[in-house]
CSV table of C-alpha atoms and ligand atoms in Angstrom, one decimal:
chain,number,residue,atom,x,y,z
A,7,MET,CA,-32.4,8.7,16.8
A,8,THR,CA,-30.6,5.5,17.7
A,9,ILE,CA,-29.0,4.7,21.0
A,10,THR,CA,-26.3,2.0,20.9
A,11,LEU,CA,-24.4,0.5,23.8
A,12,ALA,CA,-20.8,-0.6,23.0
A,13,ARG,CA,-20.5,-4.4,22.8
A,14,HIS,CA,-18.1,-4.3,25.8
A,15,ALA,CA,-18.8,-1.8,28.5
A,16,GLY,CA,-18.8,-1.4,32.3
A,17,PHE,CA,-17.5,-3.6,35.1
A,18,CYS,CA,-14.7,-5.9,34.2
A,19,LYS,CA,-14.3,-9.3,36.1
A,20,GLY,CA,-11.4,-8.0,38.2
A,21,VAL,CA,-13.4,-5.0,39.5
A,22,GLN,CA,-16.5,-7.1,40.0
A,23,ARG,CA,-14.5,-9.7,42.0
A,24,ALA,CA,-12.9,-7.0,44.2
A,25,ILE,CA,-16.3,-5.4,45.0
A,26,ASP,CA,-17.9,-8.8,45.7
A,27,THR,CA,-15.0,-9.7,48.0
A,28,ALA,CA,-15.1,-6.4,49.9
A,29,LYS,CA,-18.9,-6.7,50.3
A,30,LYS,CA,-18.6,-10.2,51.6
A,31,VAL,CA,-15.8,-9.3,54.1
A,32,GLY,CA,-17.8,-6.3,55.3
A,33,GLU,CA,-20.9,-8.5,55.8
A,34,ASN,CA,-19.2,-11.4,57.5
A,35,HIS,CA,-16.7,-9.4,59.5
A,36,GLY,CA,-18.9,-6.3,60.3
A,37,LYS,CA,-16.1,-4.0,59.2
A,38,ALA,CA,-13.6,-3.9,56.4
A,39,VAL,CA,-11.2,-1.3,55.1
A,40,THR,CA,-9.5,-0.8,51.7
A,41,LEU,CA,-6.2,1.0,51.2
A,42,GLY,CA,-7.5,3.7,48.9
A,43,PRO,CA,-10.9,3.6,47.2
A,44,ILE,CA,-11.8,0.1,46.1
A,45,VAL,CA,-12.2,1.5,42.5
A,46,HIS,CA,-12.0,5.0,41.2
A,47,ASN,CA,-15.8,5.4,41.4
A,48,GLN,CA,-17.4,7.2,44.3
A,49,HIS,CA,-20.8,5.5,43.6
A,50,VAL,CA,-19.2,2.1,44.3
A,51,VAL,CA,-17.4,3.4,47.4
A,52,ASP,CA,-20.8,4.7,48.7
A,53,TYR,CA,-22.5,1.4,47.9
A,54,LEU,CA,-20.0,-0.6,49.9
A,55,TYR,CA,-20.1,1.8,52.8
A,56,GLN,CA,-23.5,0.4,53.7
A,57,TYR,CA,-21.9,-3.1,54.1
A,58,GLY,CA,-19.3,-1.7,56.5
A,59,VAL,CA,-16.5,-1.2,54.0
A,60,GLN,CA,-14.6,2.0,54.5
A,61,THR,CA,-11.6,3.6,52.7
A,62,ILE,CA,-8.3,4.4,54.6
A,63,ASP,CA,-5.1,5.8,53.3
A,64,SER,CA,-2.4,3.8,55.1
A,65,ILE,CA,-1.9,0.7,57.1
A,66,GLN,CA,-1.3,2.8,60.3
A,67,GLU,CA,-5.0,3.6,60.3
A,68,VAL,CA,-6.1,0.0,60.5
A,69,LYS,CA,-8.0,-0.7,63.8
A,70,PRO,CA,-7.6,-4.1,65.6
A,71,ASP,CA,-11.2,-5.3,64.6
A,72,GLU,CA,-10.8,-4.4,61.0
A,73,ALA,CA,-9.9,-6.6,58.0
A,74,VAL,CA,-8.0,-5.1,55.1
A,75,VAL,CA,-9.2,-5.8,51.6
A,76,LEU,CA,-6.5,-5.2,48.9
A,77,ARG,CA,-8.2,-3.7,45.9
A,78,SER,CA,-7.9,-4.8,42.3
A,79,HIS,CA,-5.2,-2.3,41.5
A,80,GLY,CA,-2.7,-4.3,43.6
A,81,VAL,CA,0.0,-3.1,45.9
A,82,GLY,CA,3.8,-3.4,46.2
A,83,LYS,CA,5.7,-6.0,48.2
A,84,LEU,CA,6.3,-3.6,51.0
A,85,VAL,CA,2.6,-3.4,51.8
A,86,TYR,CA,2.3,-7.2,52.1
A,87,ASP,CA,5.4,-7.2,54.4
A,88,ASN,CA,3.9,-4.4,56.5
A,89,LEU,CA,0.6,-6.3,56.9
A,90,GLN,CA,2.3,-9.5,57.9
A,91,GLU,CA,4.8,-7.8,60.3
A,92,ASN,CA,1.9,-6.1,62.1
A,93,ASN,CA,-0.3,-9.2,62.1
A,94,ILE,CA,-3.1,-7.5,60.2
A,95,SER,CA,-5.5,-9.9,58.6
A,96,TYR,CA,-6.1,-9.1,54.9
A,97,ILE,CA,-7.9,-10.5,51.9
A,98,ASP,CA,-6.2,-10.1,48.6
A,99,ALA,CA,-8.6,-8.9,45.9
A,100,THR,CA,-5.8,-7.9,43.5
A,101,CYS,CA,-6.9,-8.6,40.0
A,102,PRO,CA,-5.1,-11.8,38.7
A,103,PHE,CA,-4.0,-9.9,35.6
A,104,VAL,CA,-2.3,-7.2,37.8
A,105,LYS,CA,-0.7,-10.0,39.9
A,106,ALA,CA,0.7,-11.4,36.7
A,107,VAL,CA,2.5,-8.1,36.0
A,108,HIS,CA,3.8,-8.1,39.6
A,109,LYS,CA,5.3,-11.5,39.0
A,110,LEU,CA,7.0,-10.4,35.8
A,111,ALA,CA,8.4,-7.3,37.4
A,112,SER,CA,9.6,-9.1,40.5
A,113,LYS,CA,11.3,-11.9,38.5
A,114,ALA,CA,13.0,-9.5,36.2
A,115,TYR,CA,14.2,-7.4,39.1
A,116,LYS,CA,15.6,-10.5,40.9
A,117,GLU,CA,17.4,-11.4,37.7
A,118,ASN,CA,19.1,-7.9,37.8
A,119,LYS,CA,17.2,-6.7,34.8
A,120,THR,CA,15.9,-3.1,34.5
A,121,VAL,CA,12.1,-2.9,34.6
A,122,LEU,CA,10.4,-0.3,32.5
A,123,ILE,CA,6.6,0.2,33.1
A,124,VAL,CA,4.5,1.9,30.4
A,125,GLY,CA,1.9,3.7,32.4
A,126,ASP,CA,1.0,6.7,34.5
A,127,PRO,CA,3.5,7.1,37.4
A,128,LYS,CA,0.8,8.5,39.7
A,129,HIS,CA,-1.6,5.6,39.2
A,130,PRO,CA,-1.8,3.2,42.2
A,131,GLU,CA,-1.5,0.2,39.9
A,132,VAL,CA,1.8,1.5,38.6
A,133,GLU,CA,3.0,2.4,42.1
A,134,GLY,CA,2.2,-1.2,43.1
A,135,ILE,CA,4.1,-2.7,40.1
A,136,LEU,CA,7.1,-0.4,40.9
A,137,GLY,CA,7.0,-1.7,44.4
A,138,TRP,CA,8.0,-5.2,43.1
A,139,THR,CA,11.2,-3.7,41.9
A,140,GLU,CA,11.9,-1.9,45.2
A,141,ASP,CA,11.1,1.3,43.3
A,142,LYS,CA,14.1,0.8,41.1
A,143,GLY,CA,12.1,0.5,37.8
A,144,TYR,CA,11.3,3.4,35.6
A,145,VAL,CA,7.9,4.5,34.4
A,146,ILE,CA,7.4,5.7,30.9
A,147,LYS,CA,4.2,7.7,30.3
A,148,SER,CA,5.0,9.0,26.9
A,149,ILE,CA,7.8,8.8,24.3
A,150,ASP,CA,9.3,12.0,25.8
A,151,ASP,CA,10.2,10.1,28.9
A,152,ILE,CA,12.5,7.8,27.0
A,153,GLU,CA,15.0,10.5,26.5
A,154,ASN,CA,15.3,11.1,30.2
A,155,LEU,CA,16.1,7.4,31.0
A,156,PRO,CA,19.5,7.0,32.6
A,157,ALA,CA,22.1,4.8,30.8
A,158,ILE,CA,21.0,1.2,31.2
A,159,ASN,CA,23.5,-1.6,31.2
A,160,GLY,CA,22.3,-5.2,31.0
A,161,ASP,CA,18.9,-6.6,30.1
A,162,ILE,CA,15.6,-4.7,30.1
A,163,VAL,CA,12.1,-5.9,30.6
A,164,VAL,CA,9.1,-3.8,29.6
A,165,VAL,CA,5.6,-4.3,31.0
A,166,ALA,CA,2.4,-2.2,30.7
A,167,GLN,CA,-0.1,-0.8,33.2
A,168,THR,CA,-3.1,-3.0,32.4
A,169,THR,CA,-5.3,0.0,31.3
A,170,GLN,CA,-2.9,1.5,28.8
A,171,THR,CA,-4.1,2.2,25.2
A,172,GLY,CA,-2.6,-0.1,22.6
A,173,GLU,CA,-1.6,3.0,20.7
A,174,ASN,CA,0.6,4.4,23.5
A,175,TRP,CA,2.1,0.9,24.1
A,176,ASN,CA,3.0,0.6,20.3
A,177,GLN,CA,4.4,4.1,20.1
A,178,ILE,CA,6.6,3.7,23.2
A,179,THR,CA,7.8,0.1,22.4
A,180,ASP,CA,8.7,1.1,18.8
A,181,CYS,CA,10.9,3.9,20.2
A,182,LEU,CA,12.5,1.6,22.8
A,183,LYS,CA,13.2,-1.0,20.1
A,184,ASN,CA,15.2,1.6,18.2
A,185,LYS,CA,17.2,2.5,21.3
A,186,TYR,CA,17.9,-0.8,22.9
A,187,THR,CA,18.7,-4.3,21.7
A,188,ASN,CA,18.8,-6.1,25.0
A,189,ILE,CA,15.1,-5.6,25.6
A,190,GLU,CA,12.1,-7.9,26.2
A,191,PHE,CA,8.5,-6.8,25.9
A,192,PHE,CA,5.5,-8.1,27.8
A,193,ASN,CA,2.3,-6.5,26.6
A,194,THR,CA,0.3,-6.7,29.8
A,195,ILE,CA,-2.6,-4.6,28.7
A,196,CYS,CA,-5.5,-6.6,29.9
A,197,LYS,CA,-8.1,-8.1,27.5
A,198,ALA,CA,-11.0,-6.3,29.3
A,199,THR,CA,-9.2,-3.0,28.6
A,200,SER,CA,-8.5,-3.7,24.9
A,201,GLU,CA,-12.0,-5.1,24.3
A,202,ARG,CA,-13.6,-2.0,25.8
A,203,GLN,CA,-11.3,0.3,23.8
A,204,GLU,CA,-11.8,-1.6,20.5
A,205,ALA,CA,-15.6,-1.7,21.0
A,206,ALA,CA,-15.6,2.0,21.8
A,207,ILE,CA,-13.5,2.8,18.7
A,208,ASP,CA,-15.8,0.7,16.5
A,209,LEU,CA,-18.9,2.4,17.9
A,210,ALA,CA,-17.4,5.9,17.8
A,211,LYS,CA,-16.8,5.5,14.1
A,212,GLN,CA,-20.5,4.8,13.5
A,213,VAL,CA,-22.3,7.4,15.6
A,214,ASP,CA,-22.6,11.2,15.8
A,215,VAL,CA,-22.0,11.5,19.5
A,216,MET,CA,-20.3,9.3,22.1
A,217,ILE,CA,-21.1,9.3,25.8
A,218,VAL,CA,-18.6,7.7,28.1
A,219,VAL,CA,-19.7,6.9,31.6
A,220,GLY,CA,-17.2,6.8,34.4
A,221,SER,CA,-15.2,8.7,36.9
A,222,PHE,CA,-12.6,11.3,35.8
A,223,LYS,CA,-10.2,9.6,38.3
A,224,SER,CA,-10.6,6.3,36.4
A,225,SER,CA,-7.7,5.6,34.1
A,226,ASN,CA,-9.5,3.2,31.9
A,227,THR,CA,-12.6,5.5,31.6
A,228,ASN,CA,-10.4,8.4,30.6
A,229,LYS,CA,-8.7,6.2,28.0
A,230,LEU,CA,-12.1,5.3,26.5
A,231,THR,CA,-12.8,9.1,26.1
A,232,GLN,CA,-9.4,9.6,24.6
A,233,VAL,CA,-9.8,6.8,22.0
A,234,CYS,CA,-13.4,8.0,21.1
A,235,ASN,CA,-12.1,11.6,20.6
A,236,LEU,CA,-9.3,10.3,18.4
A,237,GLN,CA,-12.0,9.1,16.0
A,238,GLY,CA,-13.1,12.7,15.5
A,239,THR,CA,-16.5,11.9,17.2
A,240,LYS,CA,-17.9,14.4,19.6
A,241,THR,CA,-17.4,12.7,22.9
A,242,TYR,CA,-18.7,13.6,26.4
A,243,GLN,CA,-17.6,11.9,29.6
A,244,ILE,CA,-20.0,11.9,32.5
A,245,GLU,CA,-20.0,10.4,35.9
A,246,SER,CA,-23.7,9.8,36.2
A,247,LYS,CA,-27.1,10.6,34.6
A,248,SER,CA,-27.2,14.0,36.3
A,249,ASP,CA,-24.3,15.2,34.1
A,250,LEU,CA,-26.3,14.6,30.9
A,251,ASN,CA,-27.2,17.6,28.8
A,252,LYS,CA,-30.1,17.4,26.3
A,253,ASP,CA,-28.3,19.9,24.0
A,254,TRP,CA,-25.7,17.2,23.2
A,255,LEU,CA,-28.4,15.2,21.4
A,256,ILE,CA,-30.0,18.0,19.4
A,257,GLY,CA,-29.4,17.5,15.6
A,258,ASN,CA,-27.7,14.2,16.0
A,259,HIS,CA,-29.1,10.9,14.7
A,260,SER,CA,-27.1,8.3,16.5
A,261,ILE,CA,-25.7,8.2,20.1
A,262,GLY,CA,-23.2,5.7,21.3
A,263,ILE,CA,-22.7,4.8,24.9
A,264,THR,CA,-19.9,3.1,26.7
A,265,ALA,CA,-18.6,2.9,30.3
A,266,GLY,CA,-15.3,2.3,32.0
A,267,ALA,CA,-14.4,-1.0,33.8
A,268,SER,CA,-15.0,0.6,37.2
A,269,THR,CA,-18.5,2.0,36.3
A,270,PRO,CA,-21.3,0.1,38.0
A,271,ASP,CA,-24.0,-1.4,35.8
A,272,TRP,CA,-26.8,0.5,37.6
A,273,ILE,CA,-25.2,3.8,36.8
A,274,LEU,CA,-24.8,2.8,33.1
A,275,LYS,CA,-28.5,1.7,33.1
A,276,GLU,CA,-29.6,5.0,34.6
A,277,VAL,CA,-27.7,6.9,31.9
A,278,ILE,CA,-29.2,4.8,29.1
A,279,GLU,CA,-32.7,5.3,30.5
A,280,MET,CA,-32.2,9.1,30.8
A,281,VAL,CA,-30.9,9.4,27.2
A,282,GLU,CA,-34.0,7.5,26.1
A,283,GLU,CA,-36.2,9.8,28.1
A,284,MET,CA,-34.5,12.9,26.6
A,285,GLN,CA,-35.0,11.4,23.2
A,286,ASN,CA,-38.7,10.8,23.8
A,287,GLU,CA,-39.1,14.3,25.1
A,288,MET,CA,-37.5,15.7,22.0
A,289,ILE,CA,-39.8,13.6,19.7
A,290,ASP,CA,-42.8,14.9,21.7
A,291,VAL,CA,-41.7,18.5,21.3
A,292,LYS,CA,-41.1,18.0,17.6
A,293,ALA,CA,-44.5,16.5,17.2
A,294,MET,CA,-46.1,19.4,19.0
A,295,ASN,CA,-44.2,22.0,16.9
A,296,GLN,CA,-45.3,20.2,13.7
A,297,GLY,CA,-48.8,20.3,15.0
A,298,ASP,CA,-48.5,24.0,15.6
A,299,ILE,CA,-47.5,24.6,12.0
A,300,VAL,CA,-50.4,22.5,10.7
B,427,F3S,FE1,-8.2,-6.6,36.0
B,427,F3S,FE2,-8.3,-5.8,33.6
B,427,F3S,FE3,-10.2,-5.2,35.2
B,427,F3S,S1,-6.5,-5.9,34.9
B,427,F3S,S2,-9.2,-5.0,37.1
B,427,F3S,S3,-9.7,-7.2,34.5
B,427,F3S,S4,-9.4,-3.8,33.6
């Protein structure tokens, strides 16, 4: 049985940067807080806790001795305004690619254009982007949402949540092109996302089983599972090695492994080691059974 890791898997630069920043602030300052979990992965949240980094839900919870770290997902303009008005010190670890989307949305909004965001309306990144339009933009999760858009006069600008699949973006933008002429598209899906998705698709096409490592709350991990499933490959998403099931490997010759951009390297390594262990155990059992027959 072969075990292959996707050529792009695990932490992206934006997530790594946010984690390093939070860790440094926690170490230097003694205490740091993030508005919402730093990434959608409890293992990372637990890891940072030992460096004094805790998760809070709102600015109102910030204590005078705490520094706020803005996570890679980014926040809306109102959050920056609130932090400044309340003299709360903060360190901005928003991913530069997400910041670029904020700039596009903000500029379009100031120019009286209607901003459409291809993404999940409940995801914090999308809430943040929407915040740069004073919540006046519209979120399109699937082509069905296009029918429900109100009549739009004037120019339209379309951006994407950075972790969208290329397929969803293409489907939605094709529909929008048919409906509107005064429309400009900015495909803001980040390279780390598309690289991980393309690598997962390539690998899924070659193997019998795919294992995707990452939290079920992580948008980009869920998208990896989605694209692997679309290749018709049996795909299992797990959060850590304890979720692995040896039965998934039985009768299969090739296993592919990938991980979301918010999945720590050490979790991925543990999963690979555990799959290798299971593989060796299966070889041992097979050898014993063959011995019995002889
Ligand atoms: Fe940034 Fe892309 Fe990662 S937007 S946080 S580098 S998935």
